[in-house]
PDB file of N, CA and C in Angstrom:
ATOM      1  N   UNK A   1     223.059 196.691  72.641  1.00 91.00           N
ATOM      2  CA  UNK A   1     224.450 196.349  72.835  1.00 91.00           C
ATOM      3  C   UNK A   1     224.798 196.563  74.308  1.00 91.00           C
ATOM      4  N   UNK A   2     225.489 195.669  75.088  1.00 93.00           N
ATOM      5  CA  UNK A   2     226.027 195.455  76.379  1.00 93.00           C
ATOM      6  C   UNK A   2     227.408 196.171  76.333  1.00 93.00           C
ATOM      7  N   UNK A   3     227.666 197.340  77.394  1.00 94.00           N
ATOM      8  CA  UNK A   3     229.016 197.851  77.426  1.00 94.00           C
ATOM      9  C   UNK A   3     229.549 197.509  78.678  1.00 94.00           C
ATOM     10  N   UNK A   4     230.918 197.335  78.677  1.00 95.00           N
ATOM     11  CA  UNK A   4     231.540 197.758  80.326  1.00 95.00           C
ATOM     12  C   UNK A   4     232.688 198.495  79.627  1.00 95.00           C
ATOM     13  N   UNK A   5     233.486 198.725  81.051  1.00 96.00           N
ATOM     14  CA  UNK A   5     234.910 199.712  81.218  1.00 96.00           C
ATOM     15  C   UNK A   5     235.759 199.150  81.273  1.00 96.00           C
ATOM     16  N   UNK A   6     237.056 199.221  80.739  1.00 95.00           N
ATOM     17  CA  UNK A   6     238.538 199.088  81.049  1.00 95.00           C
ATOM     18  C   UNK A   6     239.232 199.251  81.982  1.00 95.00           C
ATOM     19  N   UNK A   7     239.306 198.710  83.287  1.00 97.00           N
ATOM     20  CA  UNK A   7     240.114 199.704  84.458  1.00 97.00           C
ATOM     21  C   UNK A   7     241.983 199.925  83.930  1.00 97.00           C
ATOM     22  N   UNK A   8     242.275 200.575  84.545  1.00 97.00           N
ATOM     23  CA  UNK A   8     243.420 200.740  84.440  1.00 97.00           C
ATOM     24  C   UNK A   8     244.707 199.284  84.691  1.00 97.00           C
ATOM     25  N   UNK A   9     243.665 198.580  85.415  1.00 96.00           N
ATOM     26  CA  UNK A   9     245.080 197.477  85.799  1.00 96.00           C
ATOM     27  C   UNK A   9     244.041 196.216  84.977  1.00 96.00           C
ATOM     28  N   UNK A  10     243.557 196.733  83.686  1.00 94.00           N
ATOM     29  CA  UNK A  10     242.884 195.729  82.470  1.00 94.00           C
ATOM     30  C   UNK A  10     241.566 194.869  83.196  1.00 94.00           C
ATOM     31  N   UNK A  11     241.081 195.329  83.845  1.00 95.00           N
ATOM     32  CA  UNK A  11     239.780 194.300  84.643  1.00 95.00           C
ATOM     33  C   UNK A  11     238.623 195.254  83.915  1.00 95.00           C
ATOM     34  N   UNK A  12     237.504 194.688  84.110  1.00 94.00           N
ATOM     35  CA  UNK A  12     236.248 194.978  83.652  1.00 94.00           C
ATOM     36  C   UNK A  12     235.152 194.126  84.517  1.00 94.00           C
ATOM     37  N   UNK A  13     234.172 194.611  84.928  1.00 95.00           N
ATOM     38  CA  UNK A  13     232.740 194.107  85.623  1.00 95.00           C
ATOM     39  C   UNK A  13     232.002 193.207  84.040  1.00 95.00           C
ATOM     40  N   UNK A  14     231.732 192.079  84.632  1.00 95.00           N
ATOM     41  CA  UNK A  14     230.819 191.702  83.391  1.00 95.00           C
ATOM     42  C   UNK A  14     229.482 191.791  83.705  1.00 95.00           C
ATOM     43  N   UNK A  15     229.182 192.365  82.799  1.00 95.00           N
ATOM     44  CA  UNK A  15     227.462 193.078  83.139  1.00 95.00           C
ATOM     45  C   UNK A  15     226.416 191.977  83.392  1.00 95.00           C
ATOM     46  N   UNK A  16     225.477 192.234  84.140  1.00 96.00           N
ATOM     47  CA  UNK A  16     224.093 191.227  84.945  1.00 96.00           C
ATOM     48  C   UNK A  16     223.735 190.552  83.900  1.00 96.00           C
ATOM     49  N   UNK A  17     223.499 191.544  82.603  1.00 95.00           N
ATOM     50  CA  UNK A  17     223.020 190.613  81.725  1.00 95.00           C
ATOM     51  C   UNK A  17     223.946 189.431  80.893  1.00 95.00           C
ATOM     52  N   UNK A  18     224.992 189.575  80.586  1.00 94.00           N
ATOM     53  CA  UNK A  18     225.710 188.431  80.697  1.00 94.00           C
ATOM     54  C   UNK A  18     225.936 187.523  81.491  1.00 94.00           C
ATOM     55  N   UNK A  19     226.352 188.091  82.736  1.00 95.00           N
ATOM     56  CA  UNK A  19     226.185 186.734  83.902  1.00 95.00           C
ATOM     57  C   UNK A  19     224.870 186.026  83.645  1.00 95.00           C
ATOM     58  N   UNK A  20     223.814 186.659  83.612  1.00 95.00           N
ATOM     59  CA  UNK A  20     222.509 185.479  83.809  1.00 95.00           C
ATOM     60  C   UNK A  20     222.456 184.736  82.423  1.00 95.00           C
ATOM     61  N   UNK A  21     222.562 185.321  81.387  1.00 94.00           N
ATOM     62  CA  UNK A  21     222.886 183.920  80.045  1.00 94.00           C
ATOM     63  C   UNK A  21     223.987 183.188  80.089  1.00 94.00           C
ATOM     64  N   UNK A  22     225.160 183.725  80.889  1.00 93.00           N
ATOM     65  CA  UNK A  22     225.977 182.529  80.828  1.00 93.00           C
ATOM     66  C   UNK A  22     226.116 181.488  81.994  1.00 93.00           C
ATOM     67  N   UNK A  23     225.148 181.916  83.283  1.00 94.00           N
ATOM     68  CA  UNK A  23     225.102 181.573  84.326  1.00 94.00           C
ATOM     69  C   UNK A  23     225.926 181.405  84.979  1.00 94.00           C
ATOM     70  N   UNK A  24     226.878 182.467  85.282  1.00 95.00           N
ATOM     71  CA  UNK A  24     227.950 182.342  85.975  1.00 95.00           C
ATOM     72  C   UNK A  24     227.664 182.532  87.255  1.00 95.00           C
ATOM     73  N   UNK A  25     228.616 181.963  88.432  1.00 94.00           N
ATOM     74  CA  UNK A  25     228.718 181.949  89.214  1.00 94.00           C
ATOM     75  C   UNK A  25     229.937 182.328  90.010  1.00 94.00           C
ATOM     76  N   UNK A  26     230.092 182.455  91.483  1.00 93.00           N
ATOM     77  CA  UNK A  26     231.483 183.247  91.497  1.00 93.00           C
ATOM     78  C   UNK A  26     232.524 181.438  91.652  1.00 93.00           C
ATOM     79  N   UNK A  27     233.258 182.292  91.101  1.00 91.00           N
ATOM     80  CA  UNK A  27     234.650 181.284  90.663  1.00 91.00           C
ATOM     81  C   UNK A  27     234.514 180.620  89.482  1.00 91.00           C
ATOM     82  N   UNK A  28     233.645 180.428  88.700  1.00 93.00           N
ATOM     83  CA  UNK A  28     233.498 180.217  87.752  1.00 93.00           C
ATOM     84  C   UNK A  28     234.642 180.791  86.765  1.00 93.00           C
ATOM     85  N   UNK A  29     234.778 180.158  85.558  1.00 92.00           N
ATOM     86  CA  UNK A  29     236.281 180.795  84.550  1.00 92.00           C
ATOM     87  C   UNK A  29     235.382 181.164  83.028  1.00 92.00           C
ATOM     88  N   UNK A  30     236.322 182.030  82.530  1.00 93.00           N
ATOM     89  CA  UNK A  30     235.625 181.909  81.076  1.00 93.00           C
ATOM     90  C   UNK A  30     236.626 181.648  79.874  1.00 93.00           C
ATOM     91  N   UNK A  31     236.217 181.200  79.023  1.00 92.00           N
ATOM     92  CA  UNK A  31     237.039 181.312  78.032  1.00 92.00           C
ATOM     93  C   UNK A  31     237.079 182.337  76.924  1.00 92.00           C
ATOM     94  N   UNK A  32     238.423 182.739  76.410  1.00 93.00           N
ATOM     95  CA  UNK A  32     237.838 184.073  75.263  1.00 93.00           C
ATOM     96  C   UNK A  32     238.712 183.204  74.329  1.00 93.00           C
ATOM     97  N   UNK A  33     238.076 183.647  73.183  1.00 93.00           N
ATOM     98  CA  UNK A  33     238.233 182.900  71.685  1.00 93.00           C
ATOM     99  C   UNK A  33     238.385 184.947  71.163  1.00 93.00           C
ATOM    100  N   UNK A  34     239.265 184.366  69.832  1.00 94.00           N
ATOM    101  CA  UNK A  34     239.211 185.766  69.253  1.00 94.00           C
ATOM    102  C   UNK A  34     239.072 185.148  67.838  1.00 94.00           C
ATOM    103  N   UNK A  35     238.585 185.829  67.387  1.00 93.00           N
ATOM    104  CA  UNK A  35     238.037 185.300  65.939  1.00 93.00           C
ATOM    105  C   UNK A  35     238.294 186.898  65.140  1.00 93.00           C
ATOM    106  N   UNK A  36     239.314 187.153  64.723  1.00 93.00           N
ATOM    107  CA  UNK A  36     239.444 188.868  63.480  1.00 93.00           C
ATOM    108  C   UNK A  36     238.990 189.537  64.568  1.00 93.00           C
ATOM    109  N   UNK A  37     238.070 190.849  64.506  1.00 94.00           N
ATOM    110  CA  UNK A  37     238.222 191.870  65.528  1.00 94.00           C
ATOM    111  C   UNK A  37     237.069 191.722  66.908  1.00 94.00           C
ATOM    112  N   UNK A  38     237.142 190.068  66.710  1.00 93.00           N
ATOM    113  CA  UNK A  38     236.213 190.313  67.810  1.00 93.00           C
ATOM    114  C   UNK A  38     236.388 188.770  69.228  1.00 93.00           C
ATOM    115  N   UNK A  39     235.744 189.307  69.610  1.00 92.00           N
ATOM    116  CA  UNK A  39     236.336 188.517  71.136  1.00 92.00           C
ATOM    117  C   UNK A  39     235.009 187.758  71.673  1.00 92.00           C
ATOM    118  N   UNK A  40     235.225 186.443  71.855  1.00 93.00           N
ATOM    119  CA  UNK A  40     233.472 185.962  71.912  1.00 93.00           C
ATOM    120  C   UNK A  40     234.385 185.376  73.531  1.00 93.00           C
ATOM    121  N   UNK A  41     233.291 185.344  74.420  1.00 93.00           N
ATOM    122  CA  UNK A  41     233.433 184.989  75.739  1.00 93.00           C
ATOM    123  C   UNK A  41     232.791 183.693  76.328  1.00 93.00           C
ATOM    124  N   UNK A  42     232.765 182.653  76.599  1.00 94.00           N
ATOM    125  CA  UNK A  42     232.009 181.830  77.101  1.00 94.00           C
ATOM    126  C   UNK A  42     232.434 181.633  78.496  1.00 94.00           C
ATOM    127  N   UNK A  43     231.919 180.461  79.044  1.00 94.00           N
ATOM    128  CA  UNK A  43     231.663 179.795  80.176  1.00 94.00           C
ATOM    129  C   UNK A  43     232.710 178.654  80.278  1.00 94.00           C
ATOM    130  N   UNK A  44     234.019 178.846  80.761  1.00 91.00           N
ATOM    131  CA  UNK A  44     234.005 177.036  81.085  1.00 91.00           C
ATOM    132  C   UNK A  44     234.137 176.037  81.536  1.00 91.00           C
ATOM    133  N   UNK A  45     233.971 174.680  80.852  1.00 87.00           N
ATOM    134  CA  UNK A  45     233.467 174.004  80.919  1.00 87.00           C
ATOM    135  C   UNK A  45     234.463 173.189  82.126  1.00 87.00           C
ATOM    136  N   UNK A  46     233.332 172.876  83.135  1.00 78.00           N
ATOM    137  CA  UNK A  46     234.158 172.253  85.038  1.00 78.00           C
ATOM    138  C   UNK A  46     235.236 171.529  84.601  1.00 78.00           C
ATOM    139  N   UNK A  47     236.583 171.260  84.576  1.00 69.00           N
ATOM    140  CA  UNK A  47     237.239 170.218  84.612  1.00 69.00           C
ATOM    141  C   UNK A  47     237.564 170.021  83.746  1.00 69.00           C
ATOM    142  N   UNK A  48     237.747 170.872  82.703  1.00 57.00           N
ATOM    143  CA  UNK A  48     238.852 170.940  81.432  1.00 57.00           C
ATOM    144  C   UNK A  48     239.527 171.538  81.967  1.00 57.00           C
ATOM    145  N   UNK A  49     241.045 171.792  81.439  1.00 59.00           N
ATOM    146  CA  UNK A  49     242.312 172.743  81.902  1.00 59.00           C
ATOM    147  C   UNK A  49     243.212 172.730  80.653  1.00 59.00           C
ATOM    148  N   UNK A  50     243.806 173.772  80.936  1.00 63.00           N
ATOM    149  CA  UNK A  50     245.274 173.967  79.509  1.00 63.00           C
ATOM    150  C   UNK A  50     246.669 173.696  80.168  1.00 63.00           C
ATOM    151  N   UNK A  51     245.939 172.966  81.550  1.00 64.00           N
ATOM    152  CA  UNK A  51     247.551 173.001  82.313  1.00 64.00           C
ATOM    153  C   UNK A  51     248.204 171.798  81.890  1.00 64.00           C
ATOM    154  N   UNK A  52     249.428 171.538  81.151  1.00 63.00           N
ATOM    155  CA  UNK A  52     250.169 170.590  80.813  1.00 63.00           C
ATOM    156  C   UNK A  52     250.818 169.382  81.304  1.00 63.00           C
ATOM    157  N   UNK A  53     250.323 169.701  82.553  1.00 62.00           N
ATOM    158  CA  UNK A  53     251.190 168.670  84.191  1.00 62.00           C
ATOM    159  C   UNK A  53     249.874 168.130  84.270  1.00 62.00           C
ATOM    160  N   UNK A  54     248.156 168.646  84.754  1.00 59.00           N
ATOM    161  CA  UNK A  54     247.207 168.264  84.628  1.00 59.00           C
ATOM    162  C   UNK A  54     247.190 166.441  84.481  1.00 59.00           C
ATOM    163  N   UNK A  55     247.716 166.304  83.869  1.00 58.00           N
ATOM    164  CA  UNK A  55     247.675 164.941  83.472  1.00 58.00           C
ATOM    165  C   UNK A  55     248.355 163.637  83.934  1.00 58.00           C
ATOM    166  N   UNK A  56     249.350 164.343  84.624  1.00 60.00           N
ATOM    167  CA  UNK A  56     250.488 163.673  85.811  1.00 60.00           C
ATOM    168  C   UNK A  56     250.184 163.425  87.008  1.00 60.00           C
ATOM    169  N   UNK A  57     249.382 164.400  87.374  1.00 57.00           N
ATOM    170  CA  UNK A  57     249.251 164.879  89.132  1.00 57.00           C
ATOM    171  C   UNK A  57     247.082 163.994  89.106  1.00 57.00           C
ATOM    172  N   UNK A  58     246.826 163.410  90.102  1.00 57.00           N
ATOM    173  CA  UNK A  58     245.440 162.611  90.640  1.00 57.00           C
ATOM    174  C   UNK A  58     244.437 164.383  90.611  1.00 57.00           C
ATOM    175  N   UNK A  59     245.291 165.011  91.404  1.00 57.00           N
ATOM    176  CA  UNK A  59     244.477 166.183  91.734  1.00 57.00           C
ATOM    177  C   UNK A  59     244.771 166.192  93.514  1.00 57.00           C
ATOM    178  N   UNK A  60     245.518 165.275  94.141  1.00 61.00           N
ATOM    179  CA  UNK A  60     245.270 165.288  95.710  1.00 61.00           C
ATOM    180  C   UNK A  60     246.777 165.217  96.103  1.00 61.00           C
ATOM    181  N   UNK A  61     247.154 165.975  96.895  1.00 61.00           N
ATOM    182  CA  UNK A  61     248.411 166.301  96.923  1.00 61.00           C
ATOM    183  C   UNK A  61     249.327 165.014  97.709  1.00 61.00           C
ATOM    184  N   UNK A  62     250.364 165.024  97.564  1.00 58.00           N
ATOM    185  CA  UNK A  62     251.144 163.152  98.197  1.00 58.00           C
ATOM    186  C   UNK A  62     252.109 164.163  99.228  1.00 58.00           C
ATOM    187  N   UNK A  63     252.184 163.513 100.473  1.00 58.00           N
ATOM    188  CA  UNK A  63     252.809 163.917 101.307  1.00 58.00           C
ATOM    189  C   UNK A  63     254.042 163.998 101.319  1.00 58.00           C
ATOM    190  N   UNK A  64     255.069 164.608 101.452  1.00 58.00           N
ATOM    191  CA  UNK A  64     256.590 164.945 101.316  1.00 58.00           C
ATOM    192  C   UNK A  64     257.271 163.214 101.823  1.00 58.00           C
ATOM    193  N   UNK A  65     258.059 163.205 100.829  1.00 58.00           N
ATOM    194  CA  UNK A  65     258.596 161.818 100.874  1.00 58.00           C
ATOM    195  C   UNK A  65     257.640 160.580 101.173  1.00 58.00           C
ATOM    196  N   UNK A  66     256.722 160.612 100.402  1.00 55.00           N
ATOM    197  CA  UNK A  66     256.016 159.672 100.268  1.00 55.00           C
ATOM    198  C   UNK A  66     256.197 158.371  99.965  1.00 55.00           C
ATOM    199  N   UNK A  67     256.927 158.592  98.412  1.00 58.00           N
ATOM    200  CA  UNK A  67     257.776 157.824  97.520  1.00 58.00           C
ATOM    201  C   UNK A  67     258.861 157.345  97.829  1.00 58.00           C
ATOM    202  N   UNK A  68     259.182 157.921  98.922  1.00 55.00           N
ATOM    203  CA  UNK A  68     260.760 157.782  99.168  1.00 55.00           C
ATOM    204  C   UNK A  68     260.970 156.545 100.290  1.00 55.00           C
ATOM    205  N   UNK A  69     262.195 155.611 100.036  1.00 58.00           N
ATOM    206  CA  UNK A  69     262.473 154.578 101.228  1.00 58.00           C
ATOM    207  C   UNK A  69     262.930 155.652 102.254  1.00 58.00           C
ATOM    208  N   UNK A  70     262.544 154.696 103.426  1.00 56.00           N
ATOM    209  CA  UNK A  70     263.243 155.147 104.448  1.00 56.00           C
ATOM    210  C   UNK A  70     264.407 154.561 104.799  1.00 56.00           C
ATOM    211  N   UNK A  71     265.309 156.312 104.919  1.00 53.00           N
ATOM    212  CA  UNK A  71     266.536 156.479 105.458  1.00 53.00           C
ATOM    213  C   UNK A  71     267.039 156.089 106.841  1.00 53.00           C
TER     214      UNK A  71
END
């Protein structure tokens, strides 16, 4: 069994041996699923998101008054 710690401001190190099966990398995200008393962790997946705007926005930001006629 794999342990880590609780810090006080809720962070935890995820141990070597998890990083190398899930192949994480830095910046990488994970997802936690809770299923009854337990908490399964994965990897995920590049370029999914739960962000709700996600779907509005290209991804590349439009310059201030872009849209707009000129005044």
């Amino acid at each position: 069994m794999i342990k880590s710690r609780l810090t006080s401001k809720a962070q935890t190190t995820i141990p070597l041996p998890v990083r190398t099966a899930l192949r994480l990398e830095i910046g990488d995200e994970l997802v936690y699923r809770i299923e009854g008393d337990y908490a399964i962790v994965t990897k995920a997946v590049k370029g999914t998101t739960d962000d709700p705007f996600a779907t509005f926005t290209s991804g590349r930001p439009r310059p201030i008054g872009w849209d707009m006629p000129n005044l």
